[in-house]
XYZ file of C-alpha atoms in Angstrom:
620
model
C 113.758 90.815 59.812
C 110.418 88.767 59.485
C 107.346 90.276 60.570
C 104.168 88.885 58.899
C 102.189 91.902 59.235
C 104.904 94.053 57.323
C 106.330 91.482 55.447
C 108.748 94.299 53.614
C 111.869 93.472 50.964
C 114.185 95.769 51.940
C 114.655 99.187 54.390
C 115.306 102.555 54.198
C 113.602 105.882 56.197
C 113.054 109.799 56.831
C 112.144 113.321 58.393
C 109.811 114.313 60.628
C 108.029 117.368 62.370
C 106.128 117.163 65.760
C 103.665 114.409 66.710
C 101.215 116.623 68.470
C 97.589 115.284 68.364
C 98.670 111.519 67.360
C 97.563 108.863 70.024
C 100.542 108.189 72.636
C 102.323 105.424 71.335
C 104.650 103.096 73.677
C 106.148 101.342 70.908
C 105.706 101.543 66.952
C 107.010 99.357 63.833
C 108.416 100.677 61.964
C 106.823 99.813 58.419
C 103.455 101.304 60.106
C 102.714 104.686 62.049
C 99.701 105.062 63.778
C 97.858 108.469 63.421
C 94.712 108.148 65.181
C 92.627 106.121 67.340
C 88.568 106.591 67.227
C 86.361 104.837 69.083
C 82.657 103.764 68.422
C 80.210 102.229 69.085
C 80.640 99.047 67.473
C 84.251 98.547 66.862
C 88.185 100.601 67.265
C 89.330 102.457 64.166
C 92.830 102.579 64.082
C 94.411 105.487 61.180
C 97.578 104.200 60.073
C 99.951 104.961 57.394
C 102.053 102.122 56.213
C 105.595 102.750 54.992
C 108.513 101.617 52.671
C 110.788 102.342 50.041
C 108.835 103.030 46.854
C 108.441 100.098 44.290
C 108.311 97.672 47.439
C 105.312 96.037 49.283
C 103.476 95.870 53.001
C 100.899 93.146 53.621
C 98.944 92.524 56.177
C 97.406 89.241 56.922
C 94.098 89.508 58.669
C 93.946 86.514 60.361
C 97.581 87.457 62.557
C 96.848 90.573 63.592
C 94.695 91.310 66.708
C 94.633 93.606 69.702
C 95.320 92.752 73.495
C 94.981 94.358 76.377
C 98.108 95.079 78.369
C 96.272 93.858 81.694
C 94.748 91.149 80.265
C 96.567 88.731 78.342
C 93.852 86.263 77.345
C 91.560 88.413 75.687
C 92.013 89.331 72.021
C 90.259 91.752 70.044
C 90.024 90.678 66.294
C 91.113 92.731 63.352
C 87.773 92.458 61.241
C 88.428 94.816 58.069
C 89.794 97.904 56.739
C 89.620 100.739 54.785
C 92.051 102.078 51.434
C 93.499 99.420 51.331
C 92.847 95.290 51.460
C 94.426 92.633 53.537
C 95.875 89.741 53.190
C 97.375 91.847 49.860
C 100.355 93.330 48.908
C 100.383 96.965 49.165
C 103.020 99.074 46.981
C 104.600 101.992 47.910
C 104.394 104.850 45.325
C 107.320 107.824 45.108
C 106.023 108.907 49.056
C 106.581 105.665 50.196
C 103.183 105.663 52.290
C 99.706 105.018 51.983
C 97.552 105.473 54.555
C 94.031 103.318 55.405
C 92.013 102.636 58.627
C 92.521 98.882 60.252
C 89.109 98.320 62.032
C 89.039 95.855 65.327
C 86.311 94.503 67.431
C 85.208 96.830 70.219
C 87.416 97.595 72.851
C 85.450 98.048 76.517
C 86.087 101.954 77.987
C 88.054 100.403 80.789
C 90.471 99.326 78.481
C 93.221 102.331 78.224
C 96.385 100.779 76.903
C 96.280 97.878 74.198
C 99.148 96.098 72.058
C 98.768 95.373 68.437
C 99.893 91.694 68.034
C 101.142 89.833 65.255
C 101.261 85.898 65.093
C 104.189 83.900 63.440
C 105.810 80.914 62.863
C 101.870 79.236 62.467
C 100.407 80.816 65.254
C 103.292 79.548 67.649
C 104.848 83.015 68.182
C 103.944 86.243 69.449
C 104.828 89.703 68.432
C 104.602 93.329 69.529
C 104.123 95.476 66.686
C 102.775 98.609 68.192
C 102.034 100.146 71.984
C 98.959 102.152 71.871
C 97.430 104.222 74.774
C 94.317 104.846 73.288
C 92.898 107.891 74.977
C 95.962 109.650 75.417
C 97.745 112.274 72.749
C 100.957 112.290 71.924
C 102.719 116.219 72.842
C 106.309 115.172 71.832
C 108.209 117.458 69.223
C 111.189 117.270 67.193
C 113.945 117.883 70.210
C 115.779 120.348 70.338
C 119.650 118.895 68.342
C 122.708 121.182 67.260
C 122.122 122.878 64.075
C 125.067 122.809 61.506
C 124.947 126.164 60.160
C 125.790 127.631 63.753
C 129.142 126.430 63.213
C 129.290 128.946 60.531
C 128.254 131.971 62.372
C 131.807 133.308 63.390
C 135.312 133.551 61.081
C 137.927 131.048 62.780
C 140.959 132.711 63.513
C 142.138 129.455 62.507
C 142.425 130.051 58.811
C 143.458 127.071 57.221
C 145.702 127.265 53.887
C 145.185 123.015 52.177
C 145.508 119.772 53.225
C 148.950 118.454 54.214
C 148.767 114.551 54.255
C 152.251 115.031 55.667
C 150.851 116.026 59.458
C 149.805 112.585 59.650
C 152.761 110.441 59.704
C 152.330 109.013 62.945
C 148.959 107.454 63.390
C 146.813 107.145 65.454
C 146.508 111.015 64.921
C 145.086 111.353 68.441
C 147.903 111.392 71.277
C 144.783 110.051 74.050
C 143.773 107.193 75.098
C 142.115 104.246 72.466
C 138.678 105.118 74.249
C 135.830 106.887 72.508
C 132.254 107.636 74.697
C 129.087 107.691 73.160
C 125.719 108.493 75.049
C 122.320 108.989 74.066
C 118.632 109.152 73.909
C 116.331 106.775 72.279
C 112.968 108.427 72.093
C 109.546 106.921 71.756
C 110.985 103.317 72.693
C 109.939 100.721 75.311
C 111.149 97.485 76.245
C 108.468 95.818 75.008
C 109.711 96.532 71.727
C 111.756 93.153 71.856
C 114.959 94.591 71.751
C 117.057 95.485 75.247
C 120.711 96.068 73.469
C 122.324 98.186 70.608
C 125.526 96.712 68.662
C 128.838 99.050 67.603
C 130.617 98.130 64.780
C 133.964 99.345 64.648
C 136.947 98.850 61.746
C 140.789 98.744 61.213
C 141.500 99.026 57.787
C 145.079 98.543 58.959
C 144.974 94.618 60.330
C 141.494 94.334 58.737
C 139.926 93.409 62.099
C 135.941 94.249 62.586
C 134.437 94.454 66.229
C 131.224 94.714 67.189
C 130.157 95.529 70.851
C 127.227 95.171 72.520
C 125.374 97.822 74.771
C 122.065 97.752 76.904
C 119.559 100.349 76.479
C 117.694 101.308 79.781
C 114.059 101.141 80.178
C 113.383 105.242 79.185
C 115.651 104.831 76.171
C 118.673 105.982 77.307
C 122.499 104.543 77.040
C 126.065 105.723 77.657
C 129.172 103.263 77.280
C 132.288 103.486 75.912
C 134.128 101.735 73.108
C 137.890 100.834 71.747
C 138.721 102.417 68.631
C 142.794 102.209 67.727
C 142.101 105.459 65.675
C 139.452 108.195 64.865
C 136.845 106.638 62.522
C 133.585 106.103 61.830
C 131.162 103.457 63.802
C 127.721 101.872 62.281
C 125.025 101.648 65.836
C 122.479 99.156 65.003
C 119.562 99.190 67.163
C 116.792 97.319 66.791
C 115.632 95.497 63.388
C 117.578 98.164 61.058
C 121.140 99.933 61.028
C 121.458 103.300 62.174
C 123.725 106.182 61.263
C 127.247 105.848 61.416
C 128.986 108.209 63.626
C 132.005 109.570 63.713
C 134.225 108.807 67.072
C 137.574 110.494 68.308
C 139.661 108.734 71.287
C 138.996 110.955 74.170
C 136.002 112.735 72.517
C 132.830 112.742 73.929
C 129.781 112.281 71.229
C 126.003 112.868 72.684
C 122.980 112.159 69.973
C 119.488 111.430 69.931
C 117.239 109.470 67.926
C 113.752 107.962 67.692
C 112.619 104.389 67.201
C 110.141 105.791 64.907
C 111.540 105.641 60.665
C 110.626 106.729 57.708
C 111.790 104.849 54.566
C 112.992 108.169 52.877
C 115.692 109.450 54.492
C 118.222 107.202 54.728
C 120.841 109.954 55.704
C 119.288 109.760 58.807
C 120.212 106.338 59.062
C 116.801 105.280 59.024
C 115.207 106.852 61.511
C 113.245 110.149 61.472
C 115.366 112.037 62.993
C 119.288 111.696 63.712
C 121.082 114.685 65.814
C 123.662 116.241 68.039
C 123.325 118.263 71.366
C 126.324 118.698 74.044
C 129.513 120.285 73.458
C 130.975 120.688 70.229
C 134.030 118.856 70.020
C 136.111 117.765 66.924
C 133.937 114.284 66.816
C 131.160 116.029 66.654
C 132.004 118.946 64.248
C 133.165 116.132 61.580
C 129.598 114.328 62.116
C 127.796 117.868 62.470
C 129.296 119.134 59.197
C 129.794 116.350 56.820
C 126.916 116.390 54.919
C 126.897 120.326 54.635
C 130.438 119.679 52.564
C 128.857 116.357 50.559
C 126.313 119.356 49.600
C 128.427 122.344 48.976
C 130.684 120.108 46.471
C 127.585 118.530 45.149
C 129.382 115.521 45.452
C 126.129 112.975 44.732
C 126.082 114.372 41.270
C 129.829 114.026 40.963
C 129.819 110.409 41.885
C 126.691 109.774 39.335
C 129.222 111.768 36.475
C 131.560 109.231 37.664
C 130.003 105.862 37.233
C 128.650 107.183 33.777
C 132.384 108.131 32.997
C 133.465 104.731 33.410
C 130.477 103.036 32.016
C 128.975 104.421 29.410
C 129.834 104.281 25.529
C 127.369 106.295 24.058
C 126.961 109.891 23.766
C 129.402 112.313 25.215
C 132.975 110.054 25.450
C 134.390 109.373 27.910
C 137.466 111.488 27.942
C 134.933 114.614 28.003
C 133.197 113.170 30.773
C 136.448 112.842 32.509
C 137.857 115.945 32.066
C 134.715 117.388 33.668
C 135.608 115.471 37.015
C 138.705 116.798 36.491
C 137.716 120.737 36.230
C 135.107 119.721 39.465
C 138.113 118.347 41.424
C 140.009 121.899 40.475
C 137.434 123.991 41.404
C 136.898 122.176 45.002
C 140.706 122.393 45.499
C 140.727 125.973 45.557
C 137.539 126.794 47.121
C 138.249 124.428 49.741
C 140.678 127.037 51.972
C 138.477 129.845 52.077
C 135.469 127.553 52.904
C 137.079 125.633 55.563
C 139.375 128.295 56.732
C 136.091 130.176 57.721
C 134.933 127.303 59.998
C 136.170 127.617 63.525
C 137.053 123.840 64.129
C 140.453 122.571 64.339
C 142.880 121.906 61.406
C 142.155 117.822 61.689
C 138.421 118.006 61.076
C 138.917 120.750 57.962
C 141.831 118.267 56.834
C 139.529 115.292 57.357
C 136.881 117.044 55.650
C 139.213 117.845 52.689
C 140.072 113.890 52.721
C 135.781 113.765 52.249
C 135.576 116.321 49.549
C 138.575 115.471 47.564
C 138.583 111.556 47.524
C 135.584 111.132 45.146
C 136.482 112.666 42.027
C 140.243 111.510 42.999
C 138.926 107.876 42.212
C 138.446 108.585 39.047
C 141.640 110.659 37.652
C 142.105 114.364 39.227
C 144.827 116.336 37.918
C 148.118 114.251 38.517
C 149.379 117.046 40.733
C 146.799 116.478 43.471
C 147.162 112.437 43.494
C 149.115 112.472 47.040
C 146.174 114.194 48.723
C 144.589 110.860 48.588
C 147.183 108.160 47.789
C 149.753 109.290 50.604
C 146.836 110.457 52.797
C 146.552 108.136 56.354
C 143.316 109.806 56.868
C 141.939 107.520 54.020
C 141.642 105.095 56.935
C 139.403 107.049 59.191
C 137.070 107.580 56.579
C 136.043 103.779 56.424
C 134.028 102.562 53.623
C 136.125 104.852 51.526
C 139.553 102.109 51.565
C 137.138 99.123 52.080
C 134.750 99.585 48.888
C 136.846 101.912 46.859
C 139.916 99.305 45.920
C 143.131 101.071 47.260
C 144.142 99.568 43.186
C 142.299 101.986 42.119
C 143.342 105.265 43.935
C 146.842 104.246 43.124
C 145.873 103.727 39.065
C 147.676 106.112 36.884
C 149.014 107.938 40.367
C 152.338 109.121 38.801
C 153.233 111.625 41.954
C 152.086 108.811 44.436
C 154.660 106.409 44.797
C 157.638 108.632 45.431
C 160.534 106.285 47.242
C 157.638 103.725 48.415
C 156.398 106.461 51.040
C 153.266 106.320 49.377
C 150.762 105.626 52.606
C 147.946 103.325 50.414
C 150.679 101.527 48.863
C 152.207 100.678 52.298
C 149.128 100.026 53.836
C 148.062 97.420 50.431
C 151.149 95.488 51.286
C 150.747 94.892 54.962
C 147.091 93.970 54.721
C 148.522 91.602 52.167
C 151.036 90.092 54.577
C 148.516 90.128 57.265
C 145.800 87.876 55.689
C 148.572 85.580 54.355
C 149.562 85.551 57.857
C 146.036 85.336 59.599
C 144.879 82.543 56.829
C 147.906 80.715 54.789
C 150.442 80.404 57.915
C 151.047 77.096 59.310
C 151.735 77.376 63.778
C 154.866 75.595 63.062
C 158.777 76.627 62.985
C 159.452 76.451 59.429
C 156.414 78.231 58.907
C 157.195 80.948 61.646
C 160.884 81.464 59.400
C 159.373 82.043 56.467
C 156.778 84.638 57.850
C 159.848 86.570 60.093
C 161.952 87.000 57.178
C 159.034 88.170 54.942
C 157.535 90.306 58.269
C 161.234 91.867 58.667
C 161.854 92.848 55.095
C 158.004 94.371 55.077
C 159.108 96.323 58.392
C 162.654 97.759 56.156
C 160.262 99.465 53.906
C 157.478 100.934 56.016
C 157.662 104.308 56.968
C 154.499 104.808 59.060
C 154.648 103.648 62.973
C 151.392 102.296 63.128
C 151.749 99.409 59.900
C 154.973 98.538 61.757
C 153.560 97.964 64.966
C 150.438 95.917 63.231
C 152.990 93.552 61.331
C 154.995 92.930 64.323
C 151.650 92.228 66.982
C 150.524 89.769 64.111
C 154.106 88.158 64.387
C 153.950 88.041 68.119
C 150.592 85.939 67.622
C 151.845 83.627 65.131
C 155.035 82.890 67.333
C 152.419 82.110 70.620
C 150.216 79.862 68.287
C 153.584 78.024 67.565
C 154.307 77.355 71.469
C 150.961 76.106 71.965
C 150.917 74.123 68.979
C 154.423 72.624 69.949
C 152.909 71.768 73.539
C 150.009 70.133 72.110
C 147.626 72.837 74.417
C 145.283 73.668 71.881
C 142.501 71.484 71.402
C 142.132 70.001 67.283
C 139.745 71.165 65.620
C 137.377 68.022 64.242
C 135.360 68.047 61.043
C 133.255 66.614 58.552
C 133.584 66.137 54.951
C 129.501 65.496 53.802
C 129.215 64.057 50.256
C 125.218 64.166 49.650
C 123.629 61.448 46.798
C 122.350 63.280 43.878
C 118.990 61.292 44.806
C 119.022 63.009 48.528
C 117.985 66.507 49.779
C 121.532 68.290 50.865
C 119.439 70.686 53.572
C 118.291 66.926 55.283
C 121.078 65.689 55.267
C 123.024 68.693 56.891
C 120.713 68.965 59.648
C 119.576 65.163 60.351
C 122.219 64.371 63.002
C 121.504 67.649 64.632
C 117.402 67.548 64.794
C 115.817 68.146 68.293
C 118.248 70.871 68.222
C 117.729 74.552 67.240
C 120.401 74.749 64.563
C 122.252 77.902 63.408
C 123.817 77.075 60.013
C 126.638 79.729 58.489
C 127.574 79.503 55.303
C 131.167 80.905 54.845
C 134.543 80.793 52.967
C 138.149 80.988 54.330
C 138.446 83.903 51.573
C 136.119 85.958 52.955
C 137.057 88.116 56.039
C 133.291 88.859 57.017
C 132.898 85.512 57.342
C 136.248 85.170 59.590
C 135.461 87.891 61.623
C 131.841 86.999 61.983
C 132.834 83.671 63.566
C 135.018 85.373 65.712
C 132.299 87.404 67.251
C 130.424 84.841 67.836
C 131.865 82.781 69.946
C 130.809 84.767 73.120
C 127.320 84.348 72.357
C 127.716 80.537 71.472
C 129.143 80.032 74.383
C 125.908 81.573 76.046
C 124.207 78.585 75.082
C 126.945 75.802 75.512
C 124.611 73.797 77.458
C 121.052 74.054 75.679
C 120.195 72.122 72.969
C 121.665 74.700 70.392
C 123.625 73.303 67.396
C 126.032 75.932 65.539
C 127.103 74.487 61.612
C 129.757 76.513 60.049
C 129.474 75.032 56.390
C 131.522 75.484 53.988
C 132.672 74.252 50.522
C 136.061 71.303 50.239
C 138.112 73.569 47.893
C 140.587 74.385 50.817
C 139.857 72.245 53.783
C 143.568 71.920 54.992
C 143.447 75.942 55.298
C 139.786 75.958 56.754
C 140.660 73.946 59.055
C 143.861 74.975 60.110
C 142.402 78.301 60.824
C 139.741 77.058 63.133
C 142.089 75.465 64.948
C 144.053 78.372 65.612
C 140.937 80.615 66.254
C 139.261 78.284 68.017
C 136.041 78.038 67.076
C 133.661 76.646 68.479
C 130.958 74.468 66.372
C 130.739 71.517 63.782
C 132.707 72.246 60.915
C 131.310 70.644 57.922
C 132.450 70.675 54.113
C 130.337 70.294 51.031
C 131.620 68.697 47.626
C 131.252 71.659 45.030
C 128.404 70.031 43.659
C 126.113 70.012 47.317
C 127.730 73.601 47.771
C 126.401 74.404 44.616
C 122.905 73.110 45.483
C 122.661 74.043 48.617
C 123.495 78.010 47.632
C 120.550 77.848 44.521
C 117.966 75.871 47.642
C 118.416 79.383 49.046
C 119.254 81.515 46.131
C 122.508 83.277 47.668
C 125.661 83.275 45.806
C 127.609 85.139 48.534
C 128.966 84.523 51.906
C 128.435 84.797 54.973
C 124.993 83.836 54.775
C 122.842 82.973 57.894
C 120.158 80.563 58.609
C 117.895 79.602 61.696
C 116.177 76.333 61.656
C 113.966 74.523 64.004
C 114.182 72.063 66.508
C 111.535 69.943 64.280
C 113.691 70.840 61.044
C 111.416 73.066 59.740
C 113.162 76.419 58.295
C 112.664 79.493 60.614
C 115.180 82.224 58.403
C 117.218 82.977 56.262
C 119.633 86.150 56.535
C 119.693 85.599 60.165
C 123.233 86.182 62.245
C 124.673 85.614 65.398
C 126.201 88.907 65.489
C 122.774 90.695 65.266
C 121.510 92.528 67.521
C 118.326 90.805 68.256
C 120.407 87.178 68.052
C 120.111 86.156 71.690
C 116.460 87.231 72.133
C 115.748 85.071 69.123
C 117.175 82.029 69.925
C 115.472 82.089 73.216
C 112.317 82.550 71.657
C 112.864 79.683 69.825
C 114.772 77.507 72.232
C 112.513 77.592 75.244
C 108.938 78.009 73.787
């Protein structure tokens, strides 16, 4: 995100109570709150406190920040000085992550009700909205009124609920409804002006690896409704705006309803950085799992148990490690059997305490529980709907040591490790030809012989299905060949020029990526809606990437189709170009002018603010 006047290093937020007595505020950055607006006779004092994670910075830059009324869009009013803190300096944020100060600006005539605090970028060339401000109105909003997690414990379930049985979940999906989960909502305190119009859903299968991200449009009072396609219950990240939200937990068929605030705090991140992140409407199972999550995380202290965990496998100095072990291990015991007369007492239904369980229990299972309890992660399917749990937490790591987990193959992680295997060998190494489409039916086949769960089958054998359809269109010549460029820069010669010189009077979108890397894959696939948006303007897209496996690059952009100039760097220009912008990990994103001149870095077409910006850009 690049805002001048909060040029920040990284995000993060938190709570809030009611905003009672605060100026009325149409729209608000988030790395500054206003608290109060005051005027006098010879200039507008404007409270503010400015926010981010402790140990980082906020700066603003006098000279790009100015006022303007909404009604008239020629006249500026100047920011002239402040007070507690300087401009045009870095700022940093103590352990509150805030500091509040006064910005002063030029007198504002009494006719003048509703003004917009403006920040210049890109040399004075761009505009920004930082902050609505009505400033002779209050602001009565409160905290609204959201489901509270502890009423779920006010009455005994008849439901009592004796441990989790991995075994009830054989046949994924889990859910016997259709693959469609609906989300609607409230946005409070936003306004279109903001600069954003849309919210993106991410969405995972940790079964063919696949990510998807969907697009939404948020009306004019903050409000949206849609629904999306999930192939099983699992957990979505919303992004809205410049930051991430919080990911929420989605059931085919269920109905979640939430509210949120544009407004953030960098504290609270478990509000997925905003200041407040909540429930209303009926609770179903969706939104029991999202409602009571964080009340197990606490119970189990499981923060502290992943910190004893890390050390465990780290450190070599004081207590050993063994000790340190064995205390995960006595933790894991005691959650095991406090787990049925805590959950039992919940009145939800058997899959959200048994999805819980898979919460509590798959922590300190990481790092060696008691050998007994090994299935109730390592032949658990709900491992999957848990998300980041399988991606970050190597499935060859549940399964180390797991000496009850592998009983006749059945073992569900196990499975599932061998057909994302076959998958990406598929999606990546496969040729779309007939010798190549032998190979990959005997190997899908005897995969097939040995899977017990429905749902890996039926992955494998879609994944076929696609490789023998690339094969006919290969054979028929109806694809179109995918062209590229091998680019070997002089040692003598800037690698960046050279990239982009064919391409200038273009705005050019350059992706660094790697045929390893299924981010990058999946990114590319996403994009190609949005690229196609702009088939016709001058708009360049470069997917770069390094010559150690051209033949397979480029065989898979020619069965993916897509679209762009495919270039590849010697190792040595890779090499140069990655230290030019200091990443050493892919994808990576940049936006550059149509003069040449660097606009960002860390900038995506999957974003949600990617269209808006290349518009900006494109038809200034």
């Amino acid at each position: 995100m690049k805002h001048t006047i909060l040029a920040v290093l990284i995000l993060t937020l938190s709570n809030c109570g009611a905003f009672a007595s605060r100026p009325k505020i149409d729209y608000q950055e988030s790395f500054l709150e206003v608290t109060d607006v005051e005027r006098q006779d010879t200039c507008l004092r404007i409270s503010v406190i400015l926010k981010n994670s402790p140990g980082y910075w906020v700066n603003i830059p006098k000279n790009d920040v100015f006022l303007r009324s909404q009604n008239d869009t020629v006249r500026k009013y100047r920011l002239i000085g402040s007070e507690k803190f300087e401009l045009n300096k870095r700022i940093w944020m103590k352990e509150t992550g805030q500091h509040e100060g006064v910005l002063i600006f030029e007198k504002i005539p009494s006719d003048v009700r509703v003004v917009d605090m403006m920040e210049t970028e890109n040399n004075g060339k761009l505009e920004t909205i930082v902050a609505g401000l009505n400033l002779d109105e209050k602001d009565t909003n409160e905290l609204p009124v959201m489901i509270d997690p502890k009423s779920l414990f006010d009455t005994d379930s008849s439901n009592k609920w004796t441990g989790l049985d991995p075994t009830r979940y054989t046949d994924i999906p889990f859910y016997k409804k259709q693959g469609k989960a609906y989300i609607k909502g409230e946005l409070h305190d936003y306004h279109p002006r903001a600069g954003y119009s849309t919210l993106n859903v991410y969405t995972e299968n940790y079964i063919t690896g696949s990510r998807e991200r969907q697009t939404e449009n948020i009306d004019p009072d903050g409000k949206f409704e849609f629904d999306i396609n999930v192939d099983y219950p699992q957990y979505c990240t919303l992004e809205i705006g410049d930051f991430p939200s919080n990911d929420v937990f989605v059931i085919p068929g269920d109905t979640i309803e939430l509210v949120t605030t544009t407004k953030a705090d960098f504290l609270n991140p478990g509000k997925g950085f905003r200041k407040y992140f909540g429930y209303r409407g009926r609770i179903n199972d969706a939104t029991a799992v999202n409602l009571l999550t964080d009340s197990v995380r606490s119970r189990y202290r499981l923060d502290e148990i992943i910190s004893t965990c890390l050390i465990a496998n780290t450190d070599t100095l004081g207590e050993s490690v063994n000790s340190k072990k064995e205390k995960i291990g006595n933790a894991f015991n005691e959650i095991i059997s406090d787990l049925p007369q805590f959950l039992g007492s919940i009145p939800v239904s058997t899959y959200v305490k048994d999805l819980l369980a898979t919460e509590v229990t798959r922590i300190p299972a990481l790092y060696g529980p008691p050998a007994e309890y090994n299935r109730l992660i390592s032949c658990n399917p709900l491992a999957i709907s848990t998300g980041y749990k399988v991606k970050y937490n190597p499935i060859s790591i549940i399964l180390k040591d797991s000496t009850a987990a592998l009983e006749n193959g059945k073992c569900f992680l196990q499975q599932l490790q061998g057909v994302n295997a076959l998958l990406e060998e598929i999606e990546v190494k496969t040729l779309h030809n007939r010798e190549s489409l032998d190979q990959t039916k005997q190997n899908v086949s005897e995969m097939v012989s040995q899977i017990t769960y429905p749902a890996l089958n039926k992955a494998l054998l879609n994944a076929y299905t696609e490789l023998v359809e690339e094969v006919v269109l290969e054979e028929n010549s109806v694809k179109k060949k995918s062209e590229y460029i091998k680019l070997d820069v002089d040692k003598e010669k800037d690698v960046l020029e050279e990239l982009i010189k064919p391409y200038l009077g273009n705005l050019i979108y350059i992706d660094f990526w790697a045929l390893w890397c299924p981010p990058c894959r999946q990114g590319m696939i996403n994009q190609k809606n949005l690229i196609g948006k702009f088939a016709d303007q001058p708009f360049k897209v470069l997917y770069v990437s390094d010559d150690s496996n051209v033949e397979g690059s480029n065989n898979w952009l020619e069965k993916k189709q897509i679209p762009g100039e495919h270039i590849y760097l010697s190792s040595e220009n890779w090499k140069r170009i990655s230290e030019y912008f200091n990443f050493n990990y892919v994808p990576f994103g940049v936006l550059i002018g149509k003069d040449g001149e660097l606009i960002k870095t860390h900038f995506y077409l999957d974003s949600p603010n990617a269209e808006k910006e290349i518009e900006r850009h494109l038809f200034f």
